[in-house]
Structure formats: structure tokens, C-alpha cells
């Protein structure tokens, strides 16, 4: 364990940049990604709190005047990634950062619960509370942005307008949405497939859809109201909303520790109640025994079971009975003895692909959330399996971006795919080994 933790620290230290943030993986992802940064800070918090603070401090510096936090901050010039800052042109938005170049889309709202995790881990609680005091209002403003601009029907459920906002980029969940669109073909140079084998990445046709959605947003200067009105992709995602709810709860706790913030706590509790109700009433699918995505543009639920379907456990959204239903679904579809937990997409579905990014592989950040989520409800045996499986995959194959869930995949000791020396796999392993 000592040895594995040491190797994880070497991965993180190696990816840390002088500008005060950590790249997810060399070559493939050379900038700062929002949700990666959050998970990375949790790893650093265990052995180098100054780096953990730098990670979150740097991310929050790139916040826009309207509270929005972008999904990628382009701190450096680097042409090994596409689409870069010149494609995104997020400065079209009048309130975008004047100092940092970024995308005009966001990623799951991790920052609130990451501050709470850093506090849990910190030895010097006083010092960390001072750091939190300096930064927490920015996170609150970010939540206010969501509730003001991303919930047009006032359901407590935020929409995402791009698959990259979900974090689960090429999930089969989006396939039916792509069928409603017919974007032009983009004659562009993909860079991801120069770093990673094409069989492990999204297809070119999928990229046409991704780029077209950005062009529509650009055409309207990234105006939220216009996007809500016009984007062919408009989805309420259980993972995105579970992370917001988890972060709401964290902010309530942290403001309580700081004191003198009754008005913000009152507002957060009101948001929280609405969002938990929204999730339970709209996103739970009784027949599947799982939370599902909702396609707001085409007004229909997207009835697939994914690892995101279980993420409400992390934010204590279901009651105990419903949590038990989720565990049953997880064990039946994802949890056979021949598999590691937890595939990102339903292994019993014909669209399952064990090596292709978010169409099947195991992701360590999802396993980390599900581990804590299962513990929330006292499902200790399956929680422990989630933890052990995560450790075993990394120990055998290395700090990869994602892993084949099949114990026998025909290639002994080759279950790791995508980027190598991947930061959040290292960061969260450090936490799981504690
Ligand atoms: C990518 O480039 O694949 C990233 O995941 C986008 O966020």
C-alpha cells in the first residue's frame, strides 16, 4: 500500500504545473479541467494541502462575472488538443473572464463538496477554514448561476446543453439525441486520436455533433436563455444534479462552521429541497429501478442504466428503500462475479462497449462517489467491493483513465485504456487507500 500510494503521488506531482493546477494526463489533456481539478484536490489534500488549495484557487480565478465556472481553462498555448480556445471563443459572452481563456460550457459542480472533503482531511482545520472563507462565496455564486440560468421550468433540475458538460462524454445515453440532429461534417484535425487508439475514443461523426452544439452556442454568444430555447441537446442529468445537491449540502455545512451566513443557508436549503424533490419525482424510473436522464428538448426520459444512475446515493437523494432498489439493480446488471464494479454503462445492454470511454469502462471517479454513496446507506459489503475493485484495477494495470470491467477480457493484465498516468485515478486512489 505504501508503494502504491507513493506511485500515485508521483503521478500527481508529475502532472502539477507551475501555474498552480494539474493536467489530467500528459499529451491528451494539457489544460485545467473543472471536475478533474476537484478530484485532484482531494488527493493532494492527503499529503500537500498547499497544492490542493492552489488547484481550487486557480480554478475559481477563472470564474466568470455571472458565477459560471468553465469546463476547461486554457492556461497555456498548446496545440496538442482540439478543440482549443480559438474554436470555443468563449469571450463572445459579455461576462466571460477577461483574464483566462476557457470554454463556454461547464462540468459537474464538484467544488462545494471538494471544499468539504478538504476540510475533512485537513489536520490544520483552522487554516483550512480560513481558505474556505476566502473562496466559498464564489462557489455559492456558481450555484446561484445554475438556479438562475439552468432551470427554466423551475423544477430544481439543472439542464446541460452539451455532452461534455455531463463529463460522461460519449455515453450511449446521448445516441438517441444524435439521431434527432444532422450536423454538417467538420473537416478538422482530431488530436485525441493521436494520443489514444481510435477504438477507445468517440467517433468522428460523434465529434461533428459535439462541435455543432458549440457552434450553435457561439452563434448566440453563449447566451443561456437562447441556448435553453434552441440547443438540440438539453438534458437533465442525474449525475450532474446529484453533484450539485451534494455540493449544496456541503455549502450548508461549511457556512454553518463559518457562522453569520443565515441568509445564504436559508437560500441553499430552499434550493436543496426543490432539487431533491425534482430528482426523486422526475428522474427515478420505477421499472428500471434506477435514476435516468431526461431529454428536455424532446420531452422524454432516456431509459438506460448507467453508473450515473446510482450517483444519487452519493448525495443522499433516495430514501433507504429506494437506495436498496438501486443496489439490487447494480448487483443484477453490473455486479456479476465475472466483473469489476462499476461499468459506466449497462453491461446487459447491446450498446455496452467495454473499451470505449464512457460506453462501458470502469472510471475511478465514479467508483469513488459510489463507494461513499453506498456507505451513506450502510451497504458496507458492496461498498468495500467497490473500493477493492478500484484498487485492484490500478494495482494490476496502472494509473489509467478507464478500465475494462471484465475479469476475463482475453488480454491478461491489459485492462487499462485511454490516458496513462491519469491524475484523478491517482488522486482518488490515495483517498481510497486511507
Ligand atoms: C475530451 O476532450 O474528450 C474531454 O473529455 C472534453 O472535456
Short mmCIF file of C-alpha atoms and ligand atoms in Angstrom, two decimals:
data_model
loop_
_atom_site.label_atom_id
_atom_site.label_comp_id
_atom_site.label_asym_id
_atom_site.label_seq_id
_atom_site.Cartn_x
_atom_site.Cartn_y
_atom_site.Cartn_z
CA UNK A 1 0.00 0.00 0.00
CA UNK A 2 2.85 2.38 0.86
CA UNK A 3 4.37 1.69 -2.51
CA UNK A 4 1.12 2.21 -4.42
CA UNK A 5 0.41 5.48 -2.58
CA UNK A 6 3.93 6.61 -3.38
CA UNK A 7 3.41 5.91 -7.08
CA UNK A 8 0.13 7.79 -7.01
CA UNK A 9 1.87 10.82 -5.51
CA UNK A 10 4.49 10.66 -8.25
CA UNK A 11 1.75 10.75 -10.90
CA UNK A 12 0.10 13.77 -9.28
CA UNK A 13 3.33 15.64 -8.67
CA UNK A 14 4.41 14.95 -12.23
CA UNK A 15 1.20 16.44 -13.63
CA UNK A 16 1.23 19.55 -11.40
CA UNK A 17 2.02 22.74 -13.35
CA UNK A 18 3.86 25.90 -12.32
CA UNK A 19 0.66 27.92 -12.98
CA UNK A 20 -0.95 26.23 -9.96
CA UNK A 21 -3.13 23.49 -11.47
CA UNK A 22 -2.77 19.86 -12.53
CA UNK A 23 -3.25 18.47 -16.04
CA UNK A 24 -5.42 15.33 -16.16
CA UNK A 25 -2.97 13.48 -18.43
CA UNK A 26 0.09 14.44 -20.42
CA UNK A 27 -0.49 14.93 -24.17
CA UNK A 28 -4.19 14.02 -24.19
CA UNK A 29 -5.44 16.71 -21.75
CA UNK A 30 -2.90 19.55 -21.39
CA UNK A 31 -5.09 22.16 -19.56
CA UNK A 32 -7.19 22.51 -16.41
CA UNK A 33 -10.50 20.63 -16.37
CA UNK A 34 -13.13 21.60 -13.82
CA UNK A 35 -14.23 18.27 -12.37
CA UNK A 36 -10.76 16.78 -12.71
CA UNK A 37 -9.42 19.64 -10.59
CA UNK A 38 -11.89 18.86 -7.85
CA UNK A 39 -10.97 15.18 -7.61
CA UNK A 40 -7.28 16.01 -7.89
CA UNK A 41 -7.51 18.43 -4.93
CA UNK A 42 -8.88 15.59 -2.77
CA UNK A 43 -5.76 13.53 -3.49
CA UNK A 44 -3.36 16.41 -2.80
CA UNK A 45 -5.21 17.24 0.43
CA UNK A 46 -3.87 14.00 1.91
CA UNK A 47 -0.22 14.98 1.61
CA UNK A 48 0.24 18.51 0.21
CA UNK A 49 -2.58 20.84 1.22
CA UNK A 50 -0.94 23.85 -0.41
CA UNK A 51 -1.24 22.18 -3.80
CA UNK A 52 -4.86 21.25 -3.09
CA UNK A 53 -5.59 24.89 -2.29
CA UNK A 54 -3.74 26.06 -5.41
CA UNK A 55 -5.81 23.71 -7.57
CA UNK A 56 -9.15 25.09 -6.37
CA UNK A 57 -7.90 28.68 -6.05
CA UNK A 58 -6.71 28.65 -9.67
CA UNK A 59 -9.96 27.18 -10.96
CA UNK A 60 -12.02 29.80 -9.16
CA UNK A 61 -9.89 32.63 -10.57
CA UNK A 62 -11.24 31.71 -14.00
CA UNK A 63 -14.86 32.15 -12.85
CA UNK A 64 -16.99 34.50 -14.97
CA UNK A 65 -18.77 37.61 -13.66
CA UNK A 66 -22.11 35.76 -13.78
CA UNK A 67 -20.86 32.97 -11.50
CA UNK A 68 -20.26 30.46 -14.30
CA UNK A 69 -17.20 28.18 -13.98
CA UNK A 70 -15.94 26.82 -17.31
CA UNK A 71 -15.14 23.19 -18.05
CA UNK A 72 -11.64 23.84 -19.44
CA UNK A 73 -9.32 26.73 -18.56
CA UNK A 74 -6.66 27.14 -21.23
CA UNK A 75 -3.77 28.38 -19.10
CA UNK A 76 -1.14 27.81 -21.77
CA UNK A 77 -0.84 27.75 -25.53
CA UNK A 78 -0.78 24.12 -26.60
CA UNK A 79 -1.74 22.74 -29.98
CA UNK A 80 -1.83 19.11 -28.91
CA UNK A 81 -5.53 19.45 -28.01
CA UNK A 82 -8.61 20.01 -30.16
CA UNK A 83 -10.93 21.94 -29.86
CA UNK A 84 -8.85 24.66 -28.23
CA UNK A 85 -9.59 28.21 -27.13
CA UNK A 86 -9.80 29.52 -30.71
CA UNK A 87 -12.60 27.14 -31.52
CA UNK A 88 -14.61 27.79 -28.36
CA UNK A 89 -14.35 31.63 -28.44
CA UNK A 90 -15.99 31.92 -25.05
CA UNK A 91 -15.07 35.62 -24.93
CA UNK A 92 -18.17 36.12 -27.10
CA UNK A 93 -20.06 36.03 -23.80
CA UNK A 94 -20.12 39.55 -22.31
CA UNK A 95 -19.43 38.31 -18.78
CA UNK A 96 -16.67 35.83 -19.58
CA UNK A 97 -13.30 36.11 -17.83
CA UNK A 98 -11.11 38.90 -19.18
CA UNK A 99 -8.01 37.19 -17.87
CA UNK A 100 -8.38 33.49 -18.67
CA UNK A 101 -9.28 31.79 -21.92
CA UNK A 102 -11.78 28.99 -21.45
CA UNK A 103 -14.61 27.00 -22.95
CA UNK A 104 -18.17 28.33 -22.77
CA UNK A 105 -19.59 25.16 -21.23
CA UNK A 106 -19.32 23.83 -17.71
CA UNK A 107 -18.83 20.47 -15.98
CA UNK A 108 -20.41 18.84 -12.90
CA UNK A 109 -20.41 21.14 -9.82
CA UNK A 110 -17.76 19.45 -7.70
CA UNK A 111 -16.26 22.46 -5.99
CA UNK A 112 -18.60 22.63 -2.98
CA UNK A 113 -18.16 19.06 -1.84
CA UNK A 114 -14.44 19.20 -2.61
CA UNK A 115 -14.03 22.04 -0.09
CA UNK A 116 -15.89 19.87 2.42
CA UNK A 117 -13.60 16.89 1.67
CA UNK A 118 -10.51 19.07 2.07
CA UNK A 119 -11.83 20.15 5.46
CA UNK A 120 -12.49 16.55 6.48
CA UNK A 121 -8.95 15.55 5.51
CA UNK A 122 -7.11 18.63 6.89
CA UNK A 123 -5.01 18.35 10.04
CA UNK A 124 -4.98 22.11 10.49
CA UNK A 125 -8.74 22.80 10.45
CA UNK A 126 -8.32 26.48 11.36
CA UNK A 127 -6.08 27.14 8.41
CA UNK A 128 -8.40 25.33 6.03
CA UNK A 129 -11.46 27.13 7.32
CA UNK A 130 -9.73 30.41 6.52
CA UNK A 131 -9.12 29.18 2.97
CA UNK A 132 -12.76 28.13 2.70
CA UNK A 133 -13.93 31.50 3.99
CA UNK A 134 -11.96 33.23 1.24
CA UNK A 135 -13.42 31.07 -1.53
CA UNK A 136 -16.85 29.82 -0.53
CA UNK A 137 -18.84 32.79 -1.84
CA UNK A 138 -17.54 32.08 -5.34
CA UNK A 139 -18.92 28.56 -5.12
CA UNK A 140 -22.21 29.92 -3.82
CA UNK A 141 -22.33 32.34 -6.78
CA UNK A 142 -21.76 29.39 -9.06
CA UNK A 143 -24.78 27.60 -7.57
CA UNK A 144 -26.81 30.80 -7.89
CA UNK A 145 -25.83 30.86 -11.58
CA UNK A 146 -27.25 27.35 -12.02
CA UNK A 147 -30.53 28.04 -10.26
CA UNK A 148 -30.97 31.31 -12.16
CA UNK A 149 -29.99 30.21 -15.67
CA UNK A 150 -30.15 26.43 -15.95
CA UNK A 151 -33.59 25.57 -14.62
CA UNK A 152 -36.09 27.20 -16.99
CA UNK A 153 -39.07 25.16 -15.71
CA UNK A 154 -38.22 25.77 -12.05
CA UNK A 155 -38.00 22.05 -11.28
CA UNK A 156 -34.81 22.17 -9.23
CA UNK A 157 -33.14 20.20 -12.05
CA UNK A 158 -30.36 21.88 -13.99
CA UNK A 159 -30.01 21.23 -17.70
CA UNK A 160 -26.78 20.64 -19.56
CA UNK A 161 -26.57 21.75 -23.18
CA UNK A 162 -23.58 19.67 -24.25
CA UNK A 163 -22.49 16.10 -23.63
CA UNK A 164 -19.11 17.43 -22.47
CA UNK A 165 -20.93 19.22 -19.64
CA UNK A 166 -22.00 15.82 -18.28
CA UNK A 167 -18.44 14.52 -18.05
CA UNK A 168 -19.69 11.21 -19.50
CA UNK A 169 -18.81 12.39 -22.99
CA UNK A 170 -19.81 9.63 -25.40
CA UNK A 171 -22.28 7.66 -23.30
CA UNK A 172 -24.86 5.68 -25.31
CA UNK A 173 -27.37 7.79 -23.39
CA UNK A 174 -26.83 10.54 -25.98
CA UNK A 175 -27.26 8.31 -29.06
CA UNK A 176 -30.98 8.98 -29.46
CA UNK A 177 -30.31 12.73 -29.29
CA UNK A 178 -27.74 12.49 -32.07
CA UNK A 179 -30.43 10.83 -34.16
CA UNK A 180 -32.56 13.98 -33.90
CA UNK A 181 -29.71 16.09 -35.35
CA UNK A 182 -27.97 16.21 -38.69
CA UNK A 183 -24.88 18.38 -38.29
CA UNK A 184 -22.52 19.24 -41.14
CA UNK A 185 -19.29 17.28 -41.42
CA UNK A 186 -16.42 19.15 -39.78
CA UNK A 187 -13.15 18.85 -41.60
CA UNK A 188 -10.93 19.19 -38.55
CA UNK A 189 -7.84 17.54 -37.14
CA UNK A 190 -8.69 15.49 -34.07
CA UNK A 191 -5.76 15.41 -31.65
CA UNK A 192 -7.11 12.94 -29.08
CA UNK A 193 -6.74 10.06 -31.53
CA UNK A 194 -3.03 10.84 -31.97
CA UNK A 195 -2.57 10.13 -28.23
CA UNK A 196 -5.02 7.24 -27.76
CA UNK A 197 -6.17 4.43 -30.07
CA UNK A 198 -9.31 5.38 -32.04
CA UNK A 199 -11.13 2.27 -30.78
CA UNK A 200 -11.08 3.81 -27.27
CA UNK A 201 -12.37 7.26 -28.29
CA UNK A 202 -15.59 8.80 -29.73
CA UNK A 203 -16.14 8.52 -33.49
CA UNK A 204 -15.64 11.37 -35.98
CA UNK A 205 -19.38 11.52 -36.59
CA UNK A 206 -19.91 11.95 -32.86
CA UNK A 207 -17.41 14.83 -32.91
CA UNK A 208 -19.46 16.53 -35.67
CA UNK A 209 -22.36 16.67 -33.19
CA UNK A 210 -20.15 17.91 -30.36
CA UNK A 211 -18.71 20.74 -32.48
CA UNK A 212 -22.05 21.71 -33.97
CA UNK A 213 -23.55 22.19 -30.50
CA UNK A 214 -20.70 24.58 -29.69
CA UNK A 215 -21.28 26.49 -32.93
CA UNK A 216 -24.95 26.97 -32.07
CA UNK A 217 -23.98 28.36 -28.65
CA UNK A 218 -21.38 30.62 -30.25
CA UNK A 219 -23.91 31.95 -32.72
CA UNK A 220 -25.83 33.23 -29.69
CA UNK A 221 -22.78 34.42 -27.76
CA UNK A 222 -23.27 31.67 -25.20
CA UNK A 223 -26.48 33.31 -24.01
CA UNK A 224 -28.17 30.91 -21.58
CA UNK A 225 -31.73 31.84 -22.47
CA UNK A 226 -31.05 31.36 -26.19
CA UNK A 227 -29.34 28.05 -25.57
CA UNK A 228 -32.29 26.85 -23.48
CA UNK A 229 -34.57 27.85 -26.32
CA UNK A 230 -32.59 26.47 -29.24
CA UNK A 231 -29.99 23.86 -28.37
CA UNK A 232 -30.91 20.45 -29.82
CA UNK A 233 -29.16 18.96 -26.77
CA UNK A 234 -30.85 19.90 -23.50
CA UNK A 235 -30.71 17.23 -20.80
CA UNK A 236 -31.34 16.84 -17.08
CA UNK A 237 -28.56 14.53 -15.93
CA UNK A 238 -28.82 12.60 -12.63
CA UNK A 239 -25.03 12.74 -12.12
CA UNK A 240 -24.74 16.48 -12.69
CA UNK A 241 -27.69 17.18 -10.41
CA UNK A 242 -26.54 14.74 -7.73
CA UNK A 243 -23.19 16.52 -7.58
CA UNK A 244 -24.91 19.89 -7.28
CA UNK A 245 -27.07 18.56 -4.45
CA UNK A 246 -24.03 17.08 -2.71
CA UNK A 247 -22.30 20.45 -3.06
CA UNK A 248 -25.36 22.34 -1.75
CA UNK A 249 -25.24 20.19 1.36
CA UNK A 250 -21.51 20.86 1.72
CA UNK A 251 -22.02 24.63 1.47
CA UNK A 252 -24.75 24.49 4.13
CA UNK A 253 -22.37 22.69 6.48
CA UNK A 254 -19.39 24.92 5.74
CA UNK A 255 -21.35 28.19 6.06
CA UNK A 256 -22.58 26.81 9.39
CA UNK A 257 -18.98 26.37 10.55
CA UNK A 258 -18.05 29.85 9.40
CA UNK A 259 -21.12 31.44 11.01
CA UNK A 260 -23.04 34.64 10.18
CA UNK A 261 -24.45 33.39 6.89
CA UNK A 262 -28.08 32.65 7.72
CA UNK A 263 -29.46 34.18 4.53
CA UNK A 264 -27.27 32.05 2.26
CA UNK A 265 -28.01 28.93 4.29
CA UNK A 266 -31.74 29.62 4.00
CA UNK A 267 -31.43 30.01 0.23
CA UNK A 268 -29.33 26.84 -0.10
CA UNK A 269 -31.86 24.83 1.89
CA UNK A 270 -34.64 26.05 -0.34
CA UNK A 271 -32.71 25.07 -3.47
CA UNK A 272 -31.82 21.77 -1.90
CA UNK A 273 -35.37 20.78 -1.10
CA UNK A 274 -36.55 21.61 -4.59
CA UNK A 275 -33.72 19.70 -6.26
CA UNK A 276 -34.05 16.57 -4.16
CA UNK A 277 -37.77 16.52 -4.86
CA UNK A 278 -37.14 17.11 -8.58
CA UNK A 279 -34.69 14.22 -8.78
CA UNK A 280 -36.95 11.81 -6.96
CA UNK A 281 -40.12 12.75 -8.79
CA UNK A 282 -38.83 13.19 -12.30
CA UNK A 283 -35.65 11.17 -12.73
CA UNK A 284 -36.43 7.91 -10.94
CA UNK A 285 -37.59 5.13 -13.25
CA UNK A 286 -39.60 2.57 -11.28
CA UNK A 287 -39.47 -0.13 -13.95
CA UNK A 288 -35.68 0.07 -14.34
CA UNK A 289 -35.05 0.56 -10.63
CA UNK A 290 -32.65 3.41 -11.38
CA UNK A 291 -32.37 7.15 -11.90
CA UNK A 292 -32.26 8.07 -15.59
CA UNK A 293 -31.50 11.12 -17.74
CA UNK A 294 -34.33 13.28 -19.07
CA UNK A 295 -34.23 14.75 -22.57
CA UNK A 296 -35.76 18.18 -22.01
CA UNK A 297 -35.60 19.20 -25.68
CA UNK A 298 -37.61 16.22 -26.88
CA UNK A 299 -39.54 15.87 -23.64
CA UNK A 300 -38.82 12.21 -22.92
CA UNK A 301 -36.90 10.15 -20.39
CA UNK A 302 -33.76 8.41 -21.67
CA UNK A 303 -34.28 4.93 -20.34
CA UNK A 304 -30.78 3.48 -19.91
CA UNK A 305 -29.00 2.39 -16.74
CA UNK A 306 -25.52 3.90 -16.35
CA UNK A 307 -23.14 4.42 -13.43
CA UNK A 308 -24.68 7.92 -13.24
CA UNK A 309 -27.98 6.19 -12.37
CA UNK A 310 -26.54 5.29 -8.95
CA UNK A 311 -24.83 8.61 -8.21
CA UNK A 312 -27.81 9.98 -6.21
CA UNK A 313 -26.60 7.66 -3.42
CA UNK A 314 -23.59 9.96 -3.04
CA UNK A 315 -25.86 12.94 -2.33
CA UNK A 316 -28.35 11.03 -0.14
CA UNK A 317 -31.17 11.72 -2.58
CA UNK A 318 -33.09 8.40 -2.33
CA UNK A 319 -34.66 7.16 0.90
CA UNK A 320 -33.45 3.84 2.33
CA UNK A 321 -35.98 1.71 0.40
CA UNK A 322 -35.14 3.30 -2.91
CA UNK A 323 -31.42 3.01 -2.15
CA UNK A 324 -31.96 -0.74 -1.70
CA UNK A 325 -33.62 -0.87 -5.12
CA UNK A 326 -30.59 0.86 -6.66
CA UNK A 327 -28.25 -1.67 -5.07
CA UNK A 328 -30.35 -4.54 -6.41
CA UNK A 329 -30.20 -3.06 -9.93
CA UNK A 330 -26.46 -2.52 -9.62
CA UNK A 331 -25.83 -6.10 -8.49
CA UNK A 332 -28.09 -7.65 -11.11
CA UNK A 333 -26.82 -5.76 -14.13
CA UNK A 334 -23.31 -4.60 -13.23
CA UNK A 335 -22.18 -6.84 -10.39
CA UNK A 336 -21.66 -10.41 -11.70
CA UNK A 337 -18.69 -12.36 -10.26
CA UNK A 338 -17.04 -12.10 -13.65
CA UNK A 339 -16.90 -8.31 -13.43
CA UNK A 340 -15.22 -5.49 -11.60
CA UNK A 341 -17.51 -2.75 -10.35
CA UNK A 342 -18.71 -0.46 -11.75
CA UNK A 343 -19.13 -0.35 -15.52
CA UNK A 344 -20.12 3.10 -16.78
CA UNK A 345 -22.85 1.64 -18.97
CA UNK A 346 -25.23 -1.28 -18.51
CA UNK A 347 -23.29 -4.47 -19.39
CA UNK A 348 -26.56 -6.22 -20.30
CA UNK A 349 -27.35 -3.63 -23.00
CA UNK A 350 -26.30 -4.24 -26.61
CA UNK A 351 -24.63 -0.82 -26.76
CA UNK A 352 -22.20 -1.74 -23.99
CA UNK A 353 -18.59 -1.47 -25.20
CA UNK A 354 -16.01 -2.38 -22.51
CA UNK A 355 -13.13 -0.39 -24.02
CA UNK A 356 -14.76 2.72 -25.40
CA UNK A 357 -14.51 5.63 -22.99
CA UNK A 358 -17.96 6.18 -21.40
CA UNK A 359 -19.72 3.36 -23.25
CA UNK A 360 -18.77 0.71 -20.69
CA UNK A 361 -15.40 1.08 -18.95
CA UNK A 362 -14.95 1.50 -15.20
CA UNK A 363 -14.00 5.04 -14.10
CA UNK A 364 -12.31 5.62 -10.75
CA UNK A 365 -14.12 8.90 -10.01
CA UNK A 366 -17.49 7.17 -10.37
CA UNK A 367 -16.35 4.28 -8.18
CA UNK A 368 -15.14 6.76 -5.57
CA UNK A 369 -18.53 8.51 -5.44
CA UNK A 370 -20.41 5.22 -5.39
CA UNK A 371 -18.19 3.88 -2.60
CA UNK A 372 -19.11 6.80 -0.35
CA UNK A 373 -22.69 6.69 -1.58
CA UNK A 374 -23.14 3.04 -0.64
CA UNK A 375 -21.58 3.72 2.76
CA UNK A 376 -24.13 6.51 3.33
CA UNK A 377 -26.82 3.83 3.49
CA UNK A 378 -24.89 1.12 5.31
CA UNK A 379 -24.33 -1.12 2.27
CA UNK A 380 -20.89 -1.90 3.58
CA UNK A 381 -20.19 -5.14 1.76
CA UNK A 382 -20.78 -3.84 -1.74
CA UNK A 383 -19.09 -0.55 -0.78
CA UNK A 384 -15.99 -2.47 0.18
CA UNK A 385 -16.12 -4.37 -3.09
CA UNK A 386 -16.29 -1.04 -4.97
CA UNK A 387 -13.19 0.12 -3.12
CA UNK A 388 -11.24 -3.13 -3.54
CA UNK A 389 -12.07 -3.44 -7.23
CA UNK A 390 -10.83 0.10 -7.84
CA UNK A 391 -7.56 -0.57 -6.05
CA UNK A 392 -7.03 -3.90 -7.81
CA UNK A 393 -7.56 -2.46 -11.28
CA UNK A 394 -4.98 0.26 -10.70
CA UNK A 395 -2.55 -2.02 -8.94
CA UNK A 396 -2.58 -4.54 -11.80
CA UNK A 397 -2.76 -2.25 -14.79
CA UNK A 398 -1.54 1.19 -13.76
CA UNK A 399 -2.99 4.67 -13.36
CA UNK A 400 -5.15 4.60 -16.46
CA UNK A 401 -8.06 6.82 -17.37
CA UNK A 402 -10.56 3.92 -17.56
CA UNK A 403 -10.66 0.14 -17.29
CA UNK A 404 -12.35 -2.89 -18.84
CA UNK A 405 -14.78 -4.27 -16.24
CA UNK A 406 -14.45 -7.88 -17.45
CA UNK A 407 -12.25 -10.07 -15.26
CA UNK A 408 -11.51 -12.24 -18.28
CA UNK A 409 -11.13 -9.93 -21.27
CA UNK A 410 -8.81 -12.19 -23.24
CA UNK A 411 -5.82 -9.95 -22.55
CA UNK A 412 -4.23 -10.77 -19.20
CA UNK A 413 -3.12 -7.64 -17.33
CA UNK A 414 -4.38 -5.31 -20.00
CA UNK A 415 -7.49 -3.66 -18.70
CA UNK A 416 -6.39 -0.02 -18.65
CA UNK A 417 -7.32 2.28 -21.53
CA UNK A 418 -7.27 5.94 -22.56
CA UNK A 419 -4.72 8.30 -21.00
CA UNK A 420 -1.99 6.91 -18.73
CA UNK A 421 -0.69 8.49 -15.52
CA UNK A 422 -4.19 9.88 -15.21
CA UNK A 423 -4.43 12.35 -12.34
CA UNK A 424 -7.80 11.62 -10.79
CA UNK A 425 -7.19 7.86 -10.80
CA UNK A 426 -4.06 8.60 -8.72
CA UNK A 427 -5.71 11.24 -6.51
CA UNK A 428 -8.75 9.18 -5.58
CA UNK A 429 -6.68 6.04 -5.07
CA UNK A 430 -4.79 7.93 -2.35
CA UNK A 431 -8.12 8.64 -0.66
CA UNK A 432 -9.37 5.06 -1.09
CA UNK A 433 -6.19 3.66 0.48
CA UNK A 434 -6.53 5.80 3.64
C1 LIG B 1 -12.24 15.41 -24.27
O1 LIG B 1 -11.58 16.16 -25.00
O2 LIG B 1 -12.50 14.24 -24.56
C2 LIG B 1 -12.70 15.93 -22.98
O3 LIG B 1 -13.23 14.93 -22.19
C3 LIG B 1 -13.70 17.02 -23.15
O4 LIG B 1 -13.97 17.50 -21.90
#
